[in-house]
mmCIF file of C-alpha atoms in Angstrom:
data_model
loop_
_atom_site.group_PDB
_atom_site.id
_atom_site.type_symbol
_atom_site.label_atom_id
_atom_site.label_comp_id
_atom_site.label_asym_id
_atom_site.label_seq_id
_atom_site.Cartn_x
_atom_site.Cartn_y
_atom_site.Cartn_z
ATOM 1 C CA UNK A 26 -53.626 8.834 -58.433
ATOM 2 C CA UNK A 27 -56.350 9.365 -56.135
ATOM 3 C CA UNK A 28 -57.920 11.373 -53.464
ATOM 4 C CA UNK A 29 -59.393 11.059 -49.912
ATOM 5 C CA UNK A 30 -62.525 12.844 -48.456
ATOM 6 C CA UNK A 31 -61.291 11.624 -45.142
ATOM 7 C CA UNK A 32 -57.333 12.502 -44.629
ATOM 8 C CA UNK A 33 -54.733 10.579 -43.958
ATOM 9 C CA UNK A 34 -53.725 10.213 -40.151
ATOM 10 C CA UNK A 35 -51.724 8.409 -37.950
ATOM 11 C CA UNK A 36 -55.058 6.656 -36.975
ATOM 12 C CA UNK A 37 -55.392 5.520 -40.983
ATOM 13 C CA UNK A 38 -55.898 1.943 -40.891
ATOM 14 C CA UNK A 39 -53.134 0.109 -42.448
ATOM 15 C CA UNK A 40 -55.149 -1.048 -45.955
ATOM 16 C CA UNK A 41 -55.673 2.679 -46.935
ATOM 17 C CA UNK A 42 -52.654 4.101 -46.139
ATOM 18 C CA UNK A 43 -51.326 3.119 -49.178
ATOM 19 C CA UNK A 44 -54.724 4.153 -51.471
ATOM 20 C CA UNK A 45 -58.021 5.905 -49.676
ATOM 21 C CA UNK A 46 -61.433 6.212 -51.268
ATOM 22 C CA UNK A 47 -62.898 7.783 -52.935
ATOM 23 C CA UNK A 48 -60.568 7.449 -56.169
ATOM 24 C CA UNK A 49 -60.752 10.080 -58.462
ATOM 25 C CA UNK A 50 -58.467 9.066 -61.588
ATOM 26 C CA UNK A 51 -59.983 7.531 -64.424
ATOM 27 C CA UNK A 52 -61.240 3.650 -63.913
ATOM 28 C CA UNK A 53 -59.198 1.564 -66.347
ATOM 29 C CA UNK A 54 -61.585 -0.248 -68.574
ATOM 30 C CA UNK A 55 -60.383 -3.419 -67.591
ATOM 31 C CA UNK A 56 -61.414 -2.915 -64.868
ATOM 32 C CA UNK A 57 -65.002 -2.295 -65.808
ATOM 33 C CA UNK A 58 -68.000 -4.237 -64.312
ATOM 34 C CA UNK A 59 -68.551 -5.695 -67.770
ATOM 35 C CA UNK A 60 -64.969 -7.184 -67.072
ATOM 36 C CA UNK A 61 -65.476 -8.116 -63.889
ATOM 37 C CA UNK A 62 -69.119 -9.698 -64.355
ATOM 38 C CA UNK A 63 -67.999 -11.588 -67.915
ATOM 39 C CA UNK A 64 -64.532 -13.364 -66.289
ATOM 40 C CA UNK A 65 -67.327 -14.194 -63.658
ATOM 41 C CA UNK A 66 -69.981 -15.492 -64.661
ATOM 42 C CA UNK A 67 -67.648 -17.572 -67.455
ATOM 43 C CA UNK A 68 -66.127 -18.774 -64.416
ATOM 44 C CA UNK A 69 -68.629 -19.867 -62.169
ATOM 45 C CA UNK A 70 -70.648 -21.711 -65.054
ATOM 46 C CA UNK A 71 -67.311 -23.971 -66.688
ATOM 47 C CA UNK A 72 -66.500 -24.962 -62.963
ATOM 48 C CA UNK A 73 -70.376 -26.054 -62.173
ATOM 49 C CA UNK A 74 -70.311 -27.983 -66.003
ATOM 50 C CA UNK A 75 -66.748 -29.477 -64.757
ATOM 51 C CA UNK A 76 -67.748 -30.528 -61.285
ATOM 52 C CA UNK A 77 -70.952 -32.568 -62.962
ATOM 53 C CA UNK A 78 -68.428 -34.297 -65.427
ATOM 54 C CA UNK A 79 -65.661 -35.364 -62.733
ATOM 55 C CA UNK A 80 -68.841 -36.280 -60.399
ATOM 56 C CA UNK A 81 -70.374 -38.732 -63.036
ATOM 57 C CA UNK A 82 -66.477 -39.851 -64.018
ATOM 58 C CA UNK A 83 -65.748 -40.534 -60.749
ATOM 59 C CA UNK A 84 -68.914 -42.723 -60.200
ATOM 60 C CA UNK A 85 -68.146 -45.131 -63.259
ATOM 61 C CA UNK A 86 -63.915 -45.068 -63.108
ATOM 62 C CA UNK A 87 -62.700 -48.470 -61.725
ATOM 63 C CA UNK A 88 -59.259 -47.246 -61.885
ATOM 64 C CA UNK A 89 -58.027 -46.569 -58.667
ATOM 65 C CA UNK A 90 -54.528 -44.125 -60.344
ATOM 66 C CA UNK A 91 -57.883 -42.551 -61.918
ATOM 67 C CA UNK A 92 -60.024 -42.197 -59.380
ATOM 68 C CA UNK A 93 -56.814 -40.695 -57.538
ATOM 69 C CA UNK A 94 -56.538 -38.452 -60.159
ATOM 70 C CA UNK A 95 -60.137 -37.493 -60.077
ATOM 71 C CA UNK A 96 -59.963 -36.401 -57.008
ATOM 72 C CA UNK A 97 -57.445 -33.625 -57.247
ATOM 73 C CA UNK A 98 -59.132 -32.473 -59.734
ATOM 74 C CA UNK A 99 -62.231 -32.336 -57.612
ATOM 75 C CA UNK A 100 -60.080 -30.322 -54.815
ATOM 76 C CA UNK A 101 -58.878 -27.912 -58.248
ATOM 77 C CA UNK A 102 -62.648 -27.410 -59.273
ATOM 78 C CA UNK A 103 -63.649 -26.398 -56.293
ATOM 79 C CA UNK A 104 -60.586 -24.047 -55.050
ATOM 80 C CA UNK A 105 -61.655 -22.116 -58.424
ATOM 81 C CA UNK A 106 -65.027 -22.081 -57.896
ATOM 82 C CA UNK A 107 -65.159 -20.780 -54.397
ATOM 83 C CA UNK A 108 -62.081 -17.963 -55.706
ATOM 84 C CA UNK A 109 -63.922 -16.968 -58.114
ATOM 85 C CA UNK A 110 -67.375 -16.530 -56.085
ATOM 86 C CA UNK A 111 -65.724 -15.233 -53.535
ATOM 87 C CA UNK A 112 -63.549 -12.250 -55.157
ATOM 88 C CA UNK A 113 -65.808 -11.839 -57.953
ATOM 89 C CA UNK A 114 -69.173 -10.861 -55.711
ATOM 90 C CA UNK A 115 -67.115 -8.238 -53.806
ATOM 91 C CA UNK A 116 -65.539 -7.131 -57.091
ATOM 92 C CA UNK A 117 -68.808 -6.976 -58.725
ATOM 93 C CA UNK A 118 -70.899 -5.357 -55.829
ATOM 94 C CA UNK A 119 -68.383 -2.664 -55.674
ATOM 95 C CA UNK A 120 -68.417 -1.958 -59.544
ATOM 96 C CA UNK A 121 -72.903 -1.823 -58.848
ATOM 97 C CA UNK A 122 -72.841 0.074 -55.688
ATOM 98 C CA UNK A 123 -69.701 1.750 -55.712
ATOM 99 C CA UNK A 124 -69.748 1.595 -51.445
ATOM 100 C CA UNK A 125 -66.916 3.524 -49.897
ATOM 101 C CA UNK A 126 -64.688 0.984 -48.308
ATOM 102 C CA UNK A 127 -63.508 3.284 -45.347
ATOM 103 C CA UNK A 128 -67.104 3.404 -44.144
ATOM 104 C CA UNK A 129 -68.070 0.122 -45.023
ATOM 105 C CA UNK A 130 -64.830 -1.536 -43.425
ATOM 106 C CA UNK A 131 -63.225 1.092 -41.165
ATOM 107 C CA UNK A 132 -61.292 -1.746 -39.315
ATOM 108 C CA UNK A 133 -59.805 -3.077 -42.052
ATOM 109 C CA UNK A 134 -61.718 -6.704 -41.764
ATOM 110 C CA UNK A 135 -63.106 -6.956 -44.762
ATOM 111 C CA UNK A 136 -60.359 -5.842 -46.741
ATOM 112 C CA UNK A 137 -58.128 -8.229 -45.202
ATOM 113 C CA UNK A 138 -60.444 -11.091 -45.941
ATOM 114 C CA UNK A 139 -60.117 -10.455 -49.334
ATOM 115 C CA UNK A 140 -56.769 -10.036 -49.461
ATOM 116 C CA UNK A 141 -56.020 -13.439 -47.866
ATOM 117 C CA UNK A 142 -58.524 -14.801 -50.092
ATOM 118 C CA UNK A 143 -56.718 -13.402 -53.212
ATOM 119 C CA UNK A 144 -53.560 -15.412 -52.444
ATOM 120 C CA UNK A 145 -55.047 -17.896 -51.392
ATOM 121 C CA UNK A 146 -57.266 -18.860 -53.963
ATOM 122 C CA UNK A 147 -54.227 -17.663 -56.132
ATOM 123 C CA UNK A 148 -51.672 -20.119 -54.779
ATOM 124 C CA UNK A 149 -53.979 -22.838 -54.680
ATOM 125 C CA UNK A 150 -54.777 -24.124 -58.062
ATOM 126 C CA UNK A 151 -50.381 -24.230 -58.753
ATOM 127 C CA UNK A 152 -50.026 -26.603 -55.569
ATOM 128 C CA UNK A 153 -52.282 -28.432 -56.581
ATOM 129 C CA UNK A 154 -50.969 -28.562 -60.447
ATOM 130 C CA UNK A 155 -47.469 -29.335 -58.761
ATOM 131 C CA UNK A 156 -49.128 -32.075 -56.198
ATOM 132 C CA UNK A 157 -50.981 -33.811 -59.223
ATOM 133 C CA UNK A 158 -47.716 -33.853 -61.237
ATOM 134 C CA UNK A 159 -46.039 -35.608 -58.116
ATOM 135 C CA UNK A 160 -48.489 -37.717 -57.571
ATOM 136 C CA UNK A 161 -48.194 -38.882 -61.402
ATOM 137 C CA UNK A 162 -44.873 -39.003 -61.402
ATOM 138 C CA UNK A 163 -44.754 -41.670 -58.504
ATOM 139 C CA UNK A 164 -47.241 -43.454 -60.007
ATOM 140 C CA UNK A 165 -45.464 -43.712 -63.491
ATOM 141 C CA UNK A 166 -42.133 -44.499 -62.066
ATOM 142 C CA UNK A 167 -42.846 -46.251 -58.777
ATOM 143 C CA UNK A 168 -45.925 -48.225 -59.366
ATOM 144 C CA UNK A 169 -45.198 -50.680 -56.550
ATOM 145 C CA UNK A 170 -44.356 -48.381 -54.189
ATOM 146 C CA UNK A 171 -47.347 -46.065 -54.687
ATOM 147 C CA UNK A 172 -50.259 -49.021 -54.781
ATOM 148 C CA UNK A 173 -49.238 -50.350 -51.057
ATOM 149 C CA UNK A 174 -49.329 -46.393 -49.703
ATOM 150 C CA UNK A 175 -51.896 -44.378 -51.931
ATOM 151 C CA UNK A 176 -55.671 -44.698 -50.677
ATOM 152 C CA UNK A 177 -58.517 -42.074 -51.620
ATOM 153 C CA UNK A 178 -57.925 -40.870 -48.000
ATOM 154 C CA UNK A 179 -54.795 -39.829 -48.049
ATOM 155 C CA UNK A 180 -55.658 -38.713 -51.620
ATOM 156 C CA UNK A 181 -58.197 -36.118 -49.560
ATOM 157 C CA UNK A 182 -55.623 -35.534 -46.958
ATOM 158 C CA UNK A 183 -52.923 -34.144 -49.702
ATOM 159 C CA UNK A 184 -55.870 -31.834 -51.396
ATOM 160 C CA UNK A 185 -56.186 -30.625 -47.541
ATOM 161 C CA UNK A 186 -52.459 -30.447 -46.898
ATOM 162 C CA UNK A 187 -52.032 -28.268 -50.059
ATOM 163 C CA UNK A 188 -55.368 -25.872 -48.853
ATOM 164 C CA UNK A 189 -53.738 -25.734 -45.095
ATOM 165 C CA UNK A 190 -49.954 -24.792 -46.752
ATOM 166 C CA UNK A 191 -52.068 -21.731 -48.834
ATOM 167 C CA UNK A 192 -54.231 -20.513 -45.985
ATOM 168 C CA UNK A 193 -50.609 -20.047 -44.013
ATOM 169 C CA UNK A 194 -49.259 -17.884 -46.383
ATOM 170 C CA UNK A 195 -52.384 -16.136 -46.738
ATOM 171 C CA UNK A 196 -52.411 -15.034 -43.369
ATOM 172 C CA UNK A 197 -48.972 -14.397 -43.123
ATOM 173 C CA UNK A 198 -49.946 -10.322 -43.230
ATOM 174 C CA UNK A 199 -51.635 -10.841 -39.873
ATOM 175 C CA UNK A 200 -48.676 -12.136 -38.573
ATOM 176 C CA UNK A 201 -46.868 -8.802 -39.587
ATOM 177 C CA UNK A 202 -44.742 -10.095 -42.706
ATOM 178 C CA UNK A 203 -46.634 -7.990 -45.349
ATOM 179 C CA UNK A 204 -49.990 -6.118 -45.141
ATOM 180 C CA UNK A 205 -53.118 -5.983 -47.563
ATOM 181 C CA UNK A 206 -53.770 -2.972 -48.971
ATOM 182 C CA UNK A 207 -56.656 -1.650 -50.868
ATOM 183 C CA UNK A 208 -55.591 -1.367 -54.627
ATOM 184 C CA UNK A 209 -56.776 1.006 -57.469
ATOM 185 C CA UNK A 210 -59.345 1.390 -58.750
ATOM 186 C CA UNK A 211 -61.024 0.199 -55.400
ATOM 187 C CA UNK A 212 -62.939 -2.807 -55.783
ATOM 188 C CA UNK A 213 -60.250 -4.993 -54.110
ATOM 189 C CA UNK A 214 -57.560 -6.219 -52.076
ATOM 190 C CA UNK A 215 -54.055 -7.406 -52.496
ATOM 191 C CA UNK A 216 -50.605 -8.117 -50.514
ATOM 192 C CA UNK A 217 -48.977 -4.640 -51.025
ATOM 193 C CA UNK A 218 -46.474 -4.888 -53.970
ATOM 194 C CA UNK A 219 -43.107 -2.823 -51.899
ATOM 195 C CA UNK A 220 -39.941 -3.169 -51.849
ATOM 196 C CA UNK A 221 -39.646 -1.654 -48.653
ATOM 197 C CA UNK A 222 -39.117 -4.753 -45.086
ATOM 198 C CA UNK A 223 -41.806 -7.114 -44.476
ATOM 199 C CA UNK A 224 -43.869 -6.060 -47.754
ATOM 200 C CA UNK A 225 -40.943 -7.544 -50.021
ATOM 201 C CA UNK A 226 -40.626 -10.534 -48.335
ATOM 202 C CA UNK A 227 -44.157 -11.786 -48.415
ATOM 203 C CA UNK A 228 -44.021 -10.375 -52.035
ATOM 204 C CA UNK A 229 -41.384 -12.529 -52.702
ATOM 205 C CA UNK A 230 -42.693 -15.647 -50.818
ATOM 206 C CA UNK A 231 -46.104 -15.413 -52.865
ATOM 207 C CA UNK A 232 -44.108 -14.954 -56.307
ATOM 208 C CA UNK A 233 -41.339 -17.551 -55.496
ATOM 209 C CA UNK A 234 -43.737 -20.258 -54.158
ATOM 210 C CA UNK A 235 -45.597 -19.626 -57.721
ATOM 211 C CA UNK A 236 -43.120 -19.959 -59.990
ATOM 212 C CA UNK A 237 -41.270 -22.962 -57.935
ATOM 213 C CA UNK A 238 -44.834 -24.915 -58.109
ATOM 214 C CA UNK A 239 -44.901 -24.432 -61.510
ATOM 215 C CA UNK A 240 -41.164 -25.154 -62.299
ATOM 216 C CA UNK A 241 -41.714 -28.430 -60.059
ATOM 217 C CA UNK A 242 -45.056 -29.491 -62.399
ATOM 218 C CA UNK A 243 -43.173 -29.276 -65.454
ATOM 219 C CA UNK A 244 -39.964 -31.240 -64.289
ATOM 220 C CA UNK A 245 -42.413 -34.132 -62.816
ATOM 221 C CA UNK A 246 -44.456 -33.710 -65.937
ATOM 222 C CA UNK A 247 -41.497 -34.166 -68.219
ATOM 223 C CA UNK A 248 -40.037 -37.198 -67.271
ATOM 224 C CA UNK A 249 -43.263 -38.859 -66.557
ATOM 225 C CA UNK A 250 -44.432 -37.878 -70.017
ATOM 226 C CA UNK A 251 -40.833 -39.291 -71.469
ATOM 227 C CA UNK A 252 -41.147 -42.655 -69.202
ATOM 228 C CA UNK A 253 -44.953 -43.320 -70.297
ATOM 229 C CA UNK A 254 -43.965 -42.765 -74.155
ATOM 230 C CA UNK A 255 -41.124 -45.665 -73.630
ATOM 231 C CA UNK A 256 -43.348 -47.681 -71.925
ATOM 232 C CA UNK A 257 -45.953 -47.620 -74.406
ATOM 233 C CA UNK A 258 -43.234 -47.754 -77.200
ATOM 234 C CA UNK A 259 -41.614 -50.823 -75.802
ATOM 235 C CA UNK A 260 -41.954 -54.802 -76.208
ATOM 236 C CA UNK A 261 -44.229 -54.865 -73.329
ATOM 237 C CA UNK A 262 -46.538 -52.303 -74.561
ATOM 238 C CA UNK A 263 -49.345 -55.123 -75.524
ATOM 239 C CA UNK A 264 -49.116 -56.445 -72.195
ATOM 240 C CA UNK A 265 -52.261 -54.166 -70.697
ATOM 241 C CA UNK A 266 -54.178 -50.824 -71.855
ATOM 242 C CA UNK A 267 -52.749 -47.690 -71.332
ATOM 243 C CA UNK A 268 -55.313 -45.157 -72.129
ATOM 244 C CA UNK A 269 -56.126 -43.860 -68.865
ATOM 245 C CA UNK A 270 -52.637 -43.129 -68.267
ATOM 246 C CA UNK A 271 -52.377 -41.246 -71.401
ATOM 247 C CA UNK A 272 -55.383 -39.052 -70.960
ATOM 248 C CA UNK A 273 -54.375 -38.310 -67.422
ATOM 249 C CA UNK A 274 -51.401 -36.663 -69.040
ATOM 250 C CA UNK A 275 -52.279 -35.042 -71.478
ATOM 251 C CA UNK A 276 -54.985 -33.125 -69.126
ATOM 252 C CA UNK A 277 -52.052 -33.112 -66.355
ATOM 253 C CA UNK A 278 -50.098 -30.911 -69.246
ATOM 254 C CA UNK A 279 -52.593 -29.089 -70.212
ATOM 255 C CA UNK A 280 -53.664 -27.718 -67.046
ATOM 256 C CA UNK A 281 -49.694 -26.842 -66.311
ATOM 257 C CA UNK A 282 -49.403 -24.955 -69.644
ATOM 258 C CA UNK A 283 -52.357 -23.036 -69.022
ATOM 259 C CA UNK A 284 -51.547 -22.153 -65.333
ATOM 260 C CA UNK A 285 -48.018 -21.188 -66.825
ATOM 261 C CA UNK A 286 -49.155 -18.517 -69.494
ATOM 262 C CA UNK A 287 -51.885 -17.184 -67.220
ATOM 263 C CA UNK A 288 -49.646 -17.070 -64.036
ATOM 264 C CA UNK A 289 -46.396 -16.451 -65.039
ATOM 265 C CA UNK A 290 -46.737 -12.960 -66.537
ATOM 266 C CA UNK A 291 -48.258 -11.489 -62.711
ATOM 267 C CA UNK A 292 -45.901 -13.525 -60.280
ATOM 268 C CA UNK A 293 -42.640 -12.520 -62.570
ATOM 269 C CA UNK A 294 -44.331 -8.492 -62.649
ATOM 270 C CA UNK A 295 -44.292 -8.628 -58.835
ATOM 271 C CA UNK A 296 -41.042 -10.366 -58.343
ATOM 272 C CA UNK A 297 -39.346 -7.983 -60.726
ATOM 273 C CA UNK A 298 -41.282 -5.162 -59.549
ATOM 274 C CA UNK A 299 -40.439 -5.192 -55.628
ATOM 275 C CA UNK A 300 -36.387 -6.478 -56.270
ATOM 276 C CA UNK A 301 -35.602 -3.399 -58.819
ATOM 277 C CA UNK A 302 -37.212 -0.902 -56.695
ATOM 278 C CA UNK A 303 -39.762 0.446 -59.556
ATOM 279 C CA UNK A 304 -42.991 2.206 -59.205
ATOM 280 C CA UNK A 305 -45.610 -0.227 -58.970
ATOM 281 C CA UNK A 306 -47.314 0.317 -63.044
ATOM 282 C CA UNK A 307 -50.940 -0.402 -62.084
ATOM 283 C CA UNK A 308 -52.011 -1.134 -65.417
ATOM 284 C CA UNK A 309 -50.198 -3.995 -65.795
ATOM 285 C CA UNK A 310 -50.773 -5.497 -62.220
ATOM 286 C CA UNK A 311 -54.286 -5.380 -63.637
ATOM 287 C CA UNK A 312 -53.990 -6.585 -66.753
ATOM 288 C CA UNK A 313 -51.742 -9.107 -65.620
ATOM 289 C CA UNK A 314 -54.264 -10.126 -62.907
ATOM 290 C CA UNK A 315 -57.140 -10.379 -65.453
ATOM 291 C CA UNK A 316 -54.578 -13.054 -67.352
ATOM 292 C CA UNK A 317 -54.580 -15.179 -63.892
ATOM 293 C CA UNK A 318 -58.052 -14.925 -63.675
ATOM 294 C CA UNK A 319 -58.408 -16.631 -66.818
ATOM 295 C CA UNK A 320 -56.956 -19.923 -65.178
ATOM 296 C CA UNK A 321 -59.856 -20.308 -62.932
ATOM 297 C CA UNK A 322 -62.075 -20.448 -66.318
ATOM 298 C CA UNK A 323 -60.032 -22.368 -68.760
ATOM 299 C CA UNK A 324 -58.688 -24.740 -66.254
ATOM 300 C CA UNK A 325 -62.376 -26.490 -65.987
ATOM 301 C CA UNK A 326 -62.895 -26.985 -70.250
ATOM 302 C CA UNK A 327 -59.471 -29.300 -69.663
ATOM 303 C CA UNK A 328 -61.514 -31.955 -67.836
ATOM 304 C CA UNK A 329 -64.968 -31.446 -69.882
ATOM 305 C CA UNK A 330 -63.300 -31.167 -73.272
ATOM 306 C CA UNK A 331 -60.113 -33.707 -72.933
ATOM 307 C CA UNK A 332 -61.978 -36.583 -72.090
ATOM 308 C CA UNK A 333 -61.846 -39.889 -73.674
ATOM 309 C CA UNK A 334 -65.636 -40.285 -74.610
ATOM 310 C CA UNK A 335 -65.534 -36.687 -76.411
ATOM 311 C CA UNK A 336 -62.650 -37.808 -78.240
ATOM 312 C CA UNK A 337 -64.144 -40.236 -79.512
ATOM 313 C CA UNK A 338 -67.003 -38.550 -80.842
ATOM 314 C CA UNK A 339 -64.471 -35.904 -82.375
ATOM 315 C CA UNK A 340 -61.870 -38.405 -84.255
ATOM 316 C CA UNK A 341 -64.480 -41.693 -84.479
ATOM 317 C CA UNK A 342 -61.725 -43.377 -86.680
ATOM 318 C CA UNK A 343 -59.721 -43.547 -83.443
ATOM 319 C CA UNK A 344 -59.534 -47.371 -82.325
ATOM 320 C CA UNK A 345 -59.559 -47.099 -78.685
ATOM 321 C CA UNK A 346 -59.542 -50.845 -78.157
ATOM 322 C CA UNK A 347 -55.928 -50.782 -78.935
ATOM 323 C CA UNK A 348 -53.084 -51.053 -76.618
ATOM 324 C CA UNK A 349 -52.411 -47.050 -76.491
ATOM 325 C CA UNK A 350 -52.684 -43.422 -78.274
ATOM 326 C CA UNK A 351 -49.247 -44.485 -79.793
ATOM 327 C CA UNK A 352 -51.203 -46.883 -82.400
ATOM 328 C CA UNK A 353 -52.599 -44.212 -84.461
ATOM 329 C CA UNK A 354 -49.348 -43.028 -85.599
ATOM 330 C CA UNK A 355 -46.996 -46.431 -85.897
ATOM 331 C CA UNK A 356 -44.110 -44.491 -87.670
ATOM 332 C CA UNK A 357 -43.630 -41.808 -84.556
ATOM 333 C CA UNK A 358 -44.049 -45.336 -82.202
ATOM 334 C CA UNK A 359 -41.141 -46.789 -83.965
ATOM 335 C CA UNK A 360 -39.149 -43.810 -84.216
ATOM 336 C CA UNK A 361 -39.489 -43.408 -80.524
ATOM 337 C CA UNK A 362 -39.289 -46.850 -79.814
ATOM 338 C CA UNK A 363 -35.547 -46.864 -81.391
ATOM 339 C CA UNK A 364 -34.465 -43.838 -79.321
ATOM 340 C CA UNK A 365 -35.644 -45.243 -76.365
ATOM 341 C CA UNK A 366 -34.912 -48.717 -77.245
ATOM 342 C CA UNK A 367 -31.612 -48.354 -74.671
ATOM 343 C CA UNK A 368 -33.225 -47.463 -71.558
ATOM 344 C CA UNK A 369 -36.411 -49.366 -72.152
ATOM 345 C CA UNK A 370 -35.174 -52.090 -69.948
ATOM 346 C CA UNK A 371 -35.309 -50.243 -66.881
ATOM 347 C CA UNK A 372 -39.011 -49.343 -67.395
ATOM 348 C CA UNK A 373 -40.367 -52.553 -68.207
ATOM 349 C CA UNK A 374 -43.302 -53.626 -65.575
ATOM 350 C CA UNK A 375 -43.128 -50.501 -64.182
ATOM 351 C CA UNK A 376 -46.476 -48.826 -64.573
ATOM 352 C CA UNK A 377 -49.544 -49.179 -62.149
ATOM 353 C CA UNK A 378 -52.740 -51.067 -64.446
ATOM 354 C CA UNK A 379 -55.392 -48.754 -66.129
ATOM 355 C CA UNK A 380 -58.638 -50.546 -65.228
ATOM 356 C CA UNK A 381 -58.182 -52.352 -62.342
ATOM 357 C CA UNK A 382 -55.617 -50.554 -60.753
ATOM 358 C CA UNK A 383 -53.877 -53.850 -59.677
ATOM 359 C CA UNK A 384 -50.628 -55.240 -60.408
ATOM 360 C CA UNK A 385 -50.361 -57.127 -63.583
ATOM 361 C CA UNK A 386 -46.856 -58.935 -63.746
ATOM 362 C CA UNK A 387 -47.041 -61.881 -66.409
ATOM 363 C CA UNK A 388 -44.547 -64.200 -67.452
ATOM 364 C CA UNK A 389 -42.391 -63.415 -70.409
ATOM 365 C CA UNK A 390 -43.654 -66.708 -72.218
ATOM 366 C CA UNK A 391 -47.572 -65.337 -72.139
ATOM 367 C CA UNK A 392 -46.311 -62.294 -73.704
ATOM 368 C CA UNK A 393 -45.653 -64.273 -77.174
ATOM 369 C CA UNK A 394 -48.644 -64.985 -79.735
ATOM 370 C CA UNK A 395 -50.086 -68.454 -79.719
ATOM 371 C CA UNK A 396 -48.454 -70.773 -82.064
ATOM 372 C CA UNK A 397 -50.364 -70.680 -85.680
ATOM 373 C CA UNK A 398 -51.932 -74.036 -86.278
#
C-alpha cells in the first residue's frame, strides 16, 4: 500500500510503523485537496454565521431554560469550529505542500497532536448532544428541581466537564492504551484501528463512548419530546407559552439525527472492524470519516435555520401568539390529547416557564374563562 525511502527499524517511531512516507499508491479522490479545502471552508464559514446568531440570541433571550440552552450550543459551535481549523489546516497544508511527515515530525509530536485532536474534537460534539438532551430532559420533567440548582455557571462548568472527559480519552495513547498512527494517504492522524492489545481497547472505548452518547440523546430526547406533547395537549396547556420549549426540541432532535447518520456509519466500521479481526478497508474509514465531517458543517444551519424568527418569515400564517406549535394542527392536538389523556395528570405543572424562566403555579379557578356578561 505504500513505500518508505527511509526503512523500517527498530528505531521507527511508533506513528509510522504502521504506514511510512512517502506513499506511493494512488490518492483516493476523496481524499483530494478539493475535498479537504470544500468540507473546510463550508465548515469554518456556517460555524462563524452560527456563533453571530447564538451571540445576538443570547443577548435578547430572557429565558433562563433558553439561555441554558444557548449556551451548550455555544460550547458545540465552538468544539466544531476549532476541529475543524485545527485538522483541516494540517490536512490542507499537506494536500499544498505535500511535506514528508518523517522529516517534518521525526518524534512523533506532531502526529500525536493530531491524533488526540481527531478524537477529541470527534467525541466532543456527541457529549455534548447527550449533555443537552439531559439537561432537557430534567428540565421537562423536573422543573422544580432543576430551577433551585441550574445557574449559567454551572451551565459553563458542564460544557467544561464534557471538554475535560474528551481530552482524557484523547490522551489515553500517551498513557500506552492505543497509539496514533499516521493513516493513508498521509495527510493525517488517527488512533490505530487493531485488533491486536491496547489498540482494540482504546478502539473500542472511542466507538462505544460514541454510540452510548448517542443512544443516551435519543432515550432523553424521546420521552422529553412525548412529556412536552402531553403537556401542551393537556387542560393546562393555556396556562403559559410554550414556544421556546418547542423550538429547543426540535433543534435538540435535529442536531441528534444529524450526529446519528454522520457518526454512526465510522464508530460502527471501527467497532466491527477491530472485534472480527478484518483488514482495516481504507476506503471506507475515509469515506466514512468524510460523513463525520459533515456534522461539524450541518450541525451549525440547525441553530441559524430552526429559529423562531425565520420561521416566521417562512410560514407567516403561523400565529405565534398562541399557546404552542400544537395550535396549527387542532385535529393531531386532540388526537394526542385523547391518547395521553390518562397520564396527563402526572404532568400537569410540571414544566419550567418560557419567558421568564420562573415558576408559574396558578390556581385551578384562574384557569377558567371569565363569566360572559
Amino acid at each position: 500500500m505504500n513505500s518508505s525511502v527511509l526503512p523500517l527499524t527498530n528505531s521507527t517511531p511508533l506513528c509510522y510503523t504502521k504506514n511510512s512516507p512517502p506513499f506511493t499508491s494512488i490518492q483516493p479522490p476523496i481524499a483530494s485537496a478539493y475535498y479537504s479545502s470544500i468540507f473546510m471552508i463550508l465548515g469554518l464559514t456556517s460555524n462563524l454565521v452560527a456563533f453571530v446568531v447564538l451571540l445576538k440570541s443570547f443577548q435578547r433571550t430572557q429565558s433562563r431554560s433558553r439561555s441554558f440552552f444557548l449556551i451548550f450550543l455555544g460550547g458545540l459551535v465552538v468544539t466544531d469550529f476549532m476541529g475543524l481549523l485545527l485538522t483541516g489546516t494540517i490536512v490542507v497544508s499537506f494536500h499544498v505542500t505535500h511535506f514528508n511527515w518523517r522529516h517534518l515530525d521525526p518524534n512523533c509530536h506532531f502526529c500525536n497532536f493530531m491524533g488526540m485532536s481527531m478524537v477529541f474534537y470527534g467525541l466532543c460534539p456527541l457529549l455534548l448532544s447527550a449533555s443537552m438532551a439531559l439537561e432537557r430532559f430534567i428540565g421537562i420533567n423536573w422543573p422544580f428541581a432543576r430551577s433551585s440548582s441550574v445557574s449559567k455557571s454551572r451551565t459553563i462548568s458542564m460544557v467544561l466537564m464534557v471538554w475535560f472527559i474528551a481530552g482524557c480519552i484523547a490522551l489515553l495513547p500517551l498513557t500506552g492504551v492505543g497509539a496514533y498512527h499516521l493513516q493513508v494517504p498521509g495527510s493525517w492522524c488517527f488512533l490505530n484501528i487493531s485488533s491486536e492489545g491496547n489498540d482494540l481497547i482504546f478502539s473500542l472505548i472511542f466507538s462505544f463512548v460514541g454510540l452510548i452518547s448517542i443512544a443516551v440523546s435519543f432515550l432523553l430526547n424521546t420521552i422529553s419530546v412525548v412529556t412536552l406533547i402531553k403537556v401542551c395537549c393537556g387542560q393546562d396547556r393555556s396556562q403559559r407559552r410554550r414556544d421556546h420549549e418547542v423550538e429547543m426540541m426540535v433543534q435538540l432532535i435535529l442536531i441528534m439525527v444529524i450526529a446519528s447518520i454522520c457518526w454512526c456509519p465510522l464508530l460502527i466500521f471501527i467497532a466491527e472492524t477491530v472485534l472480527s479481526g478484518a483488514q482495516l478497508q481504507v476506503k471506507y474509514l475515509l469515506l466514512w470519516l468524510r460523513f463525520a465531517t459533515g456534522n461539524q458543517i450541518l450541525d451549525p444551519w440547525v441553530y441559524i435555520l430552526f429559529r423562531r424568527a425565520v420561521l416566521k418569515r417562512i410560514y407567516p400564517r403561523f400565529d405565534w401568539s398562541r399557546g404552542s406549535i400544537m395550535t396549527l394542527y387542532p385535529s393531531l392536538r386532540d388526537t394526542v390529547r385523547r391518547l395521553t389523556r390518562s397520564s396527563i395528570g402526572s404532568t400537569v405543572g410540571s414544566n419550567e416557564t418560557g419567558e421568564t424562566g420562573k415558576l408559574n403555579v396558578t390556581p385551578p379557578s384562574t384557569l377558567n374563562p371569565p363569566p360572559s356578561l
